[in-house]
């Protein structure tokens, strides 16, 4: 039996659901769970199908993934990421993922732990009580330093690290808007378009210069760029500079904004909910005492783990895409060839069916039976299947270490009168988050 696919309400001629996608993206996506298991929307003339049913998500990402390639969003990302792991499909993806796996292996991630906690300690130590801090910027700074610290430990990479830190936010903003609102406006010499192109060029040339400098030095700096330079393809040849360039920029695009968004939301909830803050402080005192956080503490920080998990549920990535290779049967639905499919972790995590009171921030939902038996595909902060985030363990470790280091020293209080809303670029982050640190208790080391 073939089931008809419903269309989302309020579609306008020409622009389709462009207004909802531009102005109220997350509310619009979350509302689709009420419309159907799969819902047709229109992105300024281009139809796309949003999945809201866990079984359909699982088929597309895992059990029937051979029927799909990456979709339109990834075509746009190719302008920036080239043949980086996050944009390629099929055999090329499988080979690249195999080659890169060692850089994100559990043992390797453990070696990144001290870099992560020392950068977090440095950021937390730089704050003064009562100072007004733009937390969203500070967290972006922190995660950019972590990614850059892991990519380039030598000064030969300093200019590349600086370009990534300063230029990437402009590129991230441009990339999602270009995907969701297609059109010739992208080619016009508008200031935003010029800034976008220039930022890409600056990052590209700084990364190329770092690769050339590392190659000619030939030294082992025990960082990710040294590892990338040492990797070999299946015929035993070293990887090309362009391949290395594409993986470096992919790690920066994948790893900075996503983790900084999660960190910012965690700090907001902890700073505005005294019940959460108290439970967290009790846990930090019991596990860390007066000591700085280390890798060995992470497993014992169970409440903090639930806070992180709940943030990954509530403020998940809004959209990633797939495209059917040919005419495709998906469950009881029929899709044409080259149909654009939207997988939205955000939408899935806002389903009242799987997450009762889904709009409530409730870390303890992860202790209750309702979350123990979730269907596959209902909770997908890092996607699933062969394209699942290669750095999921890296990300959770980084977020946990940073929060422990910040929260053992500071209580962060929101500056009154600020309405915080979600904005989506690569991640779903707060538009702005201003807080003041209050010293919790003297920290001895
Ligand atoms: C909270 C933090 C993070 C979230 C929510 C997140 C989310 C995701 C998602 C949803 C995908 C899969 C997209 C798809 O299936 O097409 C993905 C892939 C990827 N992520 Fe992450 N990510 C995070 C952190 C990171 C970090 C820290 C890095 C690098 C240091 C990273 C690097 C990548 C890469 C390279 C891919 C491509 C994997 C592949 O296609 O094989 N991510 N991420």
XYZ file of C-alpha atoms and ligand atoms in Angstrom:
488
model
C 0.000 0.000 0.000
C 1.272 3.478 -0.891
C 0.480 6.301 1.543
C 0.075 9.876 0.336
C 2.682 12.322 1.694
C 1.077 15.371 3.363
C 2.341 18.911 2.655
C 3.071 21.402 5.450
C 0.476 24.199 5.793
C 0.854 27.808 4.615
C 2.871 27.218 1.487
C 3.142 30.411 -0.568
C 3.554 30.677 -4.351
C 7.244 30.934 -5.442
C 8.797 31.067 -1.993
C 7.032 27.952 -0.652
C 7.840 27.673 3.070
C 10.767 30.110 2.721
C 9.380 32.506 5.337
C 9.016 29.789 7.968
C 12.486 28.418 7.125
C 14.100 31.853 7.309
C 12.323 33.294 10.357
C 11.000 30.478 12.532
C 13.089 27.535 11.444
C 13.105 25.458 14.627
C 9.427 26.042 15.524
C 8.441 25.180 11.969
C 10.502 21.963 11.936
C 9.218 20.883 15.365
C 5.589 21.514 14.308
C 5.891 18.951 11.497
C 5.708 16.014 13.958
C 1.954 16.771 14.118
C 1.523 16.677 10.334
C 2.759 13.218 9.331
C 5.550 10.629 9.452
C 7.042 12.311 6.408
C 6.045 15.825 5.349
C 6.641 17.641 2.078
C 7.892 21.198 2.399
C 8.971 23.619 -0.287
C 12.308 25.413 -0.094
C 11.790 28.389 -2.437
C 10.582 26.244 -5.343
C 12.405 23.043 -4.433
C 10.393 20.263 -2.762
C 11.962 18.416 0.167
C 10.679 15.701 2.509
C 11.108 16.040 6.268
C 11.120 12.767 8.226
C 9.430 12.756 11.629
C 9.139 9.007 12.214
C 12.037 7.134 13.901
C 11.611 4.012 11.740
C 11.861 6.069 8.520
C 14.923 7.896 9.885
C 16.586 4.592 10.707
C 15.877 3.202 7.237
C 17.383 6.270 5.538
C 20.466 6.488 7.759
C 21.151 2.846 8.486
C 19.202 -0.147 7.140
C 18.418 1.222 3.640
C 21.180 3.820 3.450
C 22.399 2.328 0.132
C 19.368 4.023 -1.522
C 20.619 7.513 -0.639
C 23.486 9.915 -1.223
C 24.170 13.109 0.683
C 21.713 15.837 -0.345
C 21.629 19.450 -1.399
C 23.026 20.790 1.859
C 26.196 18.810 1.314
C 26.502 20.067 -2.294
C 26.618 23.564 -0.812
C 29.084 22.504 1.853
C 31.398 21.142 -0.851
C 32.153 24.763 -1.828
C 33.862 25.032 1.544
C 34.771 21.483 2.545
C 35.807 20.059 -0.830
C 36.146 16.275 -0.502
C 36.162 16.330 3.302
C 34.682 13.336 5.135
C 31.412 15.142 5.892
C 30.439 15.816 2.266
C 31.380 12.743 0.263
C 29.249 9.630 -0.335
C 29.659 5.966 -1.293
C 33.048 4.332 -1.690
C 34.994 7.579 -1.400
C 33.341 8.144 1.990
C 34.017 4.599 3.163
C 37.713 4.819 2.231
C 38.197 8.275 3.770
C 36.405 7.271 6.974
C 38.605 4.174 7.301
C 41.755 6.239 6.830
C 40.615 8.876 9.348
C 39.237 6.481 11.971
C 42.563 6.280 13.819
C 42.545 10.048 14.491
C 39.268 9.684 16.438
C 39.951 6.326 18.048
C 39.125 6.111 21.804
C 42.831 5.896 22.748
C 43.629 8.933 20.632
C 40.725 10.895 22.108
C 42.008 10.139 25.608
C 45.293 11.754 24.559
C 43.370 14.936 23.627
C 41.845 15.129 27.149
C 44.681 17.151 28.768
C 44.573 19.726 25.907
C 40.806 20.075 26.416
C 40.938 20.519 30.190
C 43.921 22.867 30.169
C 42.217 25.189 27.644
C 39.009 25.114 29.716
C 40.997 25.921 32.882
C 42.711 28.767 31.078
C 39.369 30.257 29.969
C 37.826 29.876 33.442
C 40.902 31.425 35.108
C 40.770 34.445 32.806
C 37.327 35.515 34.122
C 36.837 37.996 36.956
C 33.888 38.006 39.383
C 31.144 40.383 38.256
C 32.555 40.821 34.762
C 29.961 40.689 31.936
C 30.793 37.809 29.613
C 29.315 37.014 26.219
C 29.154 33.300 26.961
C 28.306 32.282 23.386
C 31.436 34.040 22.108
C 33.548 32.735 24.994
C 32.447 29.149 24.321
C 33.112 29.527 20.605
C 36.549 30.779 21.492
C 37.112 27.838 23.828
C 36.061 25.164 21.315
C 38.008 26.853 18.492
C 41.093 26.767 20.721
C 40.516 23.072 21.448
C 40.109 22.137 17.772
C 43.043 24.329 16.765
C 45.144 23.005 19.657
C 44.512 19.460 18.493
C 45.068 20.223 14.815
C 48.167 22.400 15.159
C 50.415 22.282 18.208
C 53.255 24.056 16.368
C 53.523 27.788 15.660
C 53.645 26.812 11.982
C 49.866 26.441 12.245
C 49.234 29.690 14.152
C 48.003 31.712 11.157
C 45.673 28.880 10.100
C 44.305 28.623 13.652
C 43.708 32.367 13.696
C 41.927 32.338 10.309
C 39.702 29.446 11.441
C 38.859 31.202 14.687
C 37.939 34.521 13.077
C 36.512 33.518 9.693
C 34.617 30.315 10.368
C 31.557 31.952 12.023
C 30.957 34.021 8.837
C 31.219 30.907 6.684
C 28.877 28.874 8.907
C 26.192 31.573 8.770
C 26.438 31.759 4.964
C 26.392 28.026 4.368
C 23.019 27.134 5.905
C 21.230 30.175 4.487
C 22.510 29.230 1.024
C 21.120 25.722 1.411
C 17.688 26.558 2.719
C 17.035 29.645 0.591
C 18.391 28.827 -2.844
C 18.496 31.446 -5.590
C 20.569 33.738 -7.779
C 20.922 36.233 -4.889
C 23.995 34.213 -3.894
C 25.853 35.463 -6.966
C 25.117 39.170 -6.422
C 27.937 41.397 -5.090
C 26.097 41.937 -1.777
C 28.280 42.723 1.281
C 27.264 39.420 2.929
C 28.239 37.455 -0.208
C 31.581 39.261 -0.472
C 32.341 38.602 3.221
C 31.422 34.941 2.783
C 33.720 34.420 -0.247
C 36.593 36.357 1.316
C 36.381 34.392 4.546
C 36.588 31.094 2.636
C 39.636 32.348 0.688
C 41.403 33.494 3.848
C 40.872 30.185 5.626
C 41.905 28.203 2.542
C 45.177 30.010 2.000
C 46.165 29.942 5.696
C 45.492 26.178 5.912
C 47.465 25.546 2.692
C 50.396 27.512 4.102
C 50.327 25.475 7.343
C 50.306 22.178 5.408
C 53.256 23.322 3.257
C 55.215 24.460 6.331
C 54.589 21.195 8.209
C 55.546 19.127 5.158
C 58.799 20.957 4.581
C 59.730 20.853 8.285
C 59.137 17.067 8.379
C 59.007 17.180 12.209
C 56.545 15.257 14.393
C 54.523 17.797 16.376
C 52.285 15.071 17.879
C 49.166 16.785 16.588
C 46.411 15.938 14.125
C 48.063 17.675 11.173
C 51.233 15.608 11.662
C 49.054 12.477 11.764
C 47.161 13.496 8.601
C 50.485 14.044 6.813
C 51.598 10.544 7.807
C 48.467 8.737 6.536
C 48.638 6.549 3.427
C 45.993 5.497 0.896
C 45.304 1.849 -0.028
C 48.212 1.850 -2.494
C 50.616 3.045 0.204
C 50.970 6.606 -1.135
C 50.768 9.602 1.199
C 47.523 11.592 1.042
C 47.559 14.706 -1.163
C 47.780 18.227 0.261
C 44.285 18.950 -1.068
C 42.895 15.869 0.735
C 44.558 16.978 3.980
C 43.280 20.531 3.500
C 39.702 19.247 3.070
C 39.878 17.105 6.219
C 41.340 19.972 8.295
C 38.559 22.355 7.324
C 35.954 19.614 7.840
C 37.152 19.036 11.403
C 36.990 22.796 12.061
C 33.495 23.148 10.568
C 32.232 19.997 12.321
C 33.878 20.570 15.658
C 33.711 24.194 16.764
C 30.185 25.537 16.610
C 28.430 22.283 17.513
C 30.278 21.883 20.810
C 30.219 25.590 21.673
C 26.425 25.686 21.205
C 25.992 22.716 23.560
C 28.309 24.305 26.141
C 26.430 27.612 26.040
C 23.040 25.952 26.540
C 24.378 23.852 29.428
C 25.716 26.976 31.167
C 22.414 28.755 30.647
C 20.354 25.942 32.202
C 22.782 25.492 35.087
C 22.831 29.251 35.723
C 19.055 29.694 35.666
C 17.928 26.563 37.519
C 19.132 26.518 41.148
C 17.997 22.878 41.551
C 20.324 21.785 38.721
C 23.165 23.943 39.924
C 23.005 22.544 43.432
C 22.976 18.926 42.259
C 25.890 19.620 39.936
C 27.939 21.336 42.639
C 27.360 18.440 45.015
C 28.563 16.040 42.343
C 31.608 18.131 41.451
C 32.574 18.435 45.126
C 32.191 14.692 45.668
C 34.110 13.650 42.555
C 36.744 16.360 42.192
C 37.128 17.823 45.666
C 39.608 20.630 45.129
C 41.376 19.013 42.196
C 41.193 20.087 38.544
C 39.144 17.809 36.350
C 40.882 14.922 34.596
C 39.851 12.202 32.211
C 39.527 9.701 35.065
C 36.724 11.771 36.647
C 34.427 11.822 33.642
C 32.645 8.485 34.158
C 31.747 9.494 37.716
C 30.158 12.803 36.626
C 26.820 11.132 35.987
C 24.503 14.054 36.618
C 26.625 16.305 34.427
C 26.414 13.595 31.760
C 22.602 13.774 31.897
C 22.675 17.576 31.622
C 24.780 17.265 28.472
C 22.529 14.544 27.058
C 19.414 16.662 27.664
C 20.983 19.677 25.944
C 21.885 17.474 22.979
C 18.212 16.487 22.879
C 16.659 19.925 23.244
C 18.963 21.953 21.036
C 19.966 19.403 18.418
C 21.272 20.057 14.913
C 18.284 21.374 12.915
C 18.879 19.781 9.538
C 21.034 17.478 7.487
C 20.052 15.990 4.168
C 20.002 12.938 1.939
C 18.976 12.464 -1.699
C 17.335 9.400 -3.277
C 19.478 7.771 -5.951
C 16.472 6.463 -7.944
C 12.718 6.111 -7.390
C 12.553 4.769 -3.832
C 10.077 3.034 -1.572
C 10.509 4.328 1.975
C 8.206 2.400 4.320
C 4.770 2.846 2.744
C 5.782 6.022 0.898
C 7.025 6.438 -2.657
C 9.717 8.991 -3.388
C 10.882 10.129 -6.837
C 14.517 9.952 -7.974
C 16.706 12.822 -6.663
C 14.197 13.653 -3.911
C 15.750 15.790 -1.171
C 15.213 14.253 2.280
C 15.608 16.297 5.445
C 16.687 14.483 8.593
C 16.184 16.808 11.533
C 17.500 15.628 14.902
C 15.783 18.753 16.298
C 12.373 17.615 14.992
C 12.862 14.060 16.231
C 13.811 15.227 19.722
C 10.737 17.475 19.963
C 8.258 14.641 19.490
C 5.728 14.514 22.359
C 5.335 10.806 21.636
C 8.890 9.875 22.617
C 9.746 12.782 24.897
C 6.765 13.749 27.096
C 6.880 17.475 27.988
C 9.544 17.766 25.309
C 9.904 21.524 25.881
C 10.955 20.989 29.524
C 14.660 20.732 30.317
C 14.687 17.605 32.445
C 18.034 15.772 32.757
C 16.387 13.082 34.895
C 14.210 11.940 31.987
C 17.312 9.922 31.074
C 16.842 7.863 34.269
C 13.202 7.005 33.528
C 11.863 4.018 31.615
C 10.449 6.224 28.833
C 13.988 6.880 27.537
C 15.332 3.377 28.152
C 13.260 1.890 25.346
C 13.292 4.603 22.705
C 12.927 3.289 19.152
C 16.093 3.474 17.057
C 16.064 6.775 15.209
C 14.215 8.730 17.941
C 17.375 10.167 19.568
C 20.011 11.014 16.970
C 22.079 14.031 18.127
C 25.098 12.638 16.258
C 23.130 10.968 13.389
C 23.454 7.172 12.941
C 24.953 4.586 10.609
C 28.070 4.990 8.518
C 27.981 8.823 8.589
C 27.449 9.085 12.356
C 29.606 11.865 13.792
C 33.138 10.481 13.845
C 33.871 12.650 16.890
C 30.842 11.941 19.131
C 33.022 10.691 22.008
C 35.458 13.562 21.463
C 32.588 16.082 21.667
C 31.024 14.667 24.832
C 34.431 14.493 26.521
C 35.276 18.062 25.572
C 31.909 19.422 26.776
C 32.066 17.483 30.051
C 35.638 18.515 30.883
C 34.950 22.172 30.073
C 31.737 22.336 32.131
C 33.369 20.651 35.116
C 36.300 23.067 34.991
C 34.074 26.149 34.669
C 31.381 25.123 37.155
C 33.766 24.049 39.921
C 34.985 27.673 40.040
C 32.039 29.817 38.995
C 28.317 30.301 39.343
C 27.212 31.995 36.142
C 24.228 34.295 36.388
C 22.322 35.582 33.323
C 22.325 39.354 32.870
C 18.668 40.320 33.523
C 16.314 41.342 30.733
C 17.894 39.268 27.989
C 15.550 37.161 25.845
C 17.547 34.204 24.603
C 16.333 32.517 21.413
C 17.569 29.679 19.261
C 19.316 30.413 15.982
C 20.413 27.671 13.618
C 23.548 27.625 11.539
C 25.420 24.299 11.581
C 24.252 23.931 15.183
C 21.254 25.223 17.127
C 22.803 27.886 19.324
C 21.616 30.787 21.491
C 21.391 34.096 19.572
C 23.244 35.758 22.436
C 23.969 34.737 25.997
C 25.384 37.266 28.438
C 26.230 36.120 31.968
C 28.201 37.283 35.013
C 30.460 34.904 36.934
C 30.268 34.796 40.740
C 33.140 33.085 42.500
C 31.904 29.812 43.971
C 34.669 29.046 46.408
C 38.435 29.429 46.342
C 39.995 26.713 44.208
C 43.235 25.190 45.362
C 45.455 23.300 42.986
C 27.902 18.425 20.187
C 28.787 18.308 19.208
C 28.521 17.671 17.861
C 27.328 17.359 17.249
C 25.915 17.573 17.787
C 27.656 16.778 15.948
C 26.719 16.324 15.040
C 27.044 15.656 13.865
C 26.092 15.048 12.971
C 24.582 15.093 13.169
C 26.787 14.461 11.960
C 26.255 13.568 10.874
C 25.721 14.179 9.610
C 25.267 13.088 8.645
O 24.873 11.966 9.017
O 25.341 13.378 7.465
C 28.183 14.723 12.191
C 29.209 14.306 11.377
C 30.535 14.694 11.540
N 31.070 15.373 12.597
Fe 30.069 15.936 14.255
N 29.017 16.761 15.814
C 29.585 17.295 16.947
C 30.927 17.447 17.210
C 31.941 17.201 16.314
C 33.346 17.431 16.578
C 33.915 17.957 17.902
C 34.016 17.116 15.428
C 35.497 17.169 15.139
C 36.433 17.467 16.004
C 33.036 16.649 14.468
C 33.318 16.199 13.193
C 32.405 15.564 12.370
C 32.770 14.947 11.094
C 34.158 14.923 10.471
C 31.585 14.398 10.575
C 31.413 13.626 9.279
C 31.306 12.129 9.556
C 31.078 11.283 8.322
O 30.420 11.703 7.389
O 31.604 10.153 8.281
N 31.789 16.712 15.048
N 28.324 15.447 13.376
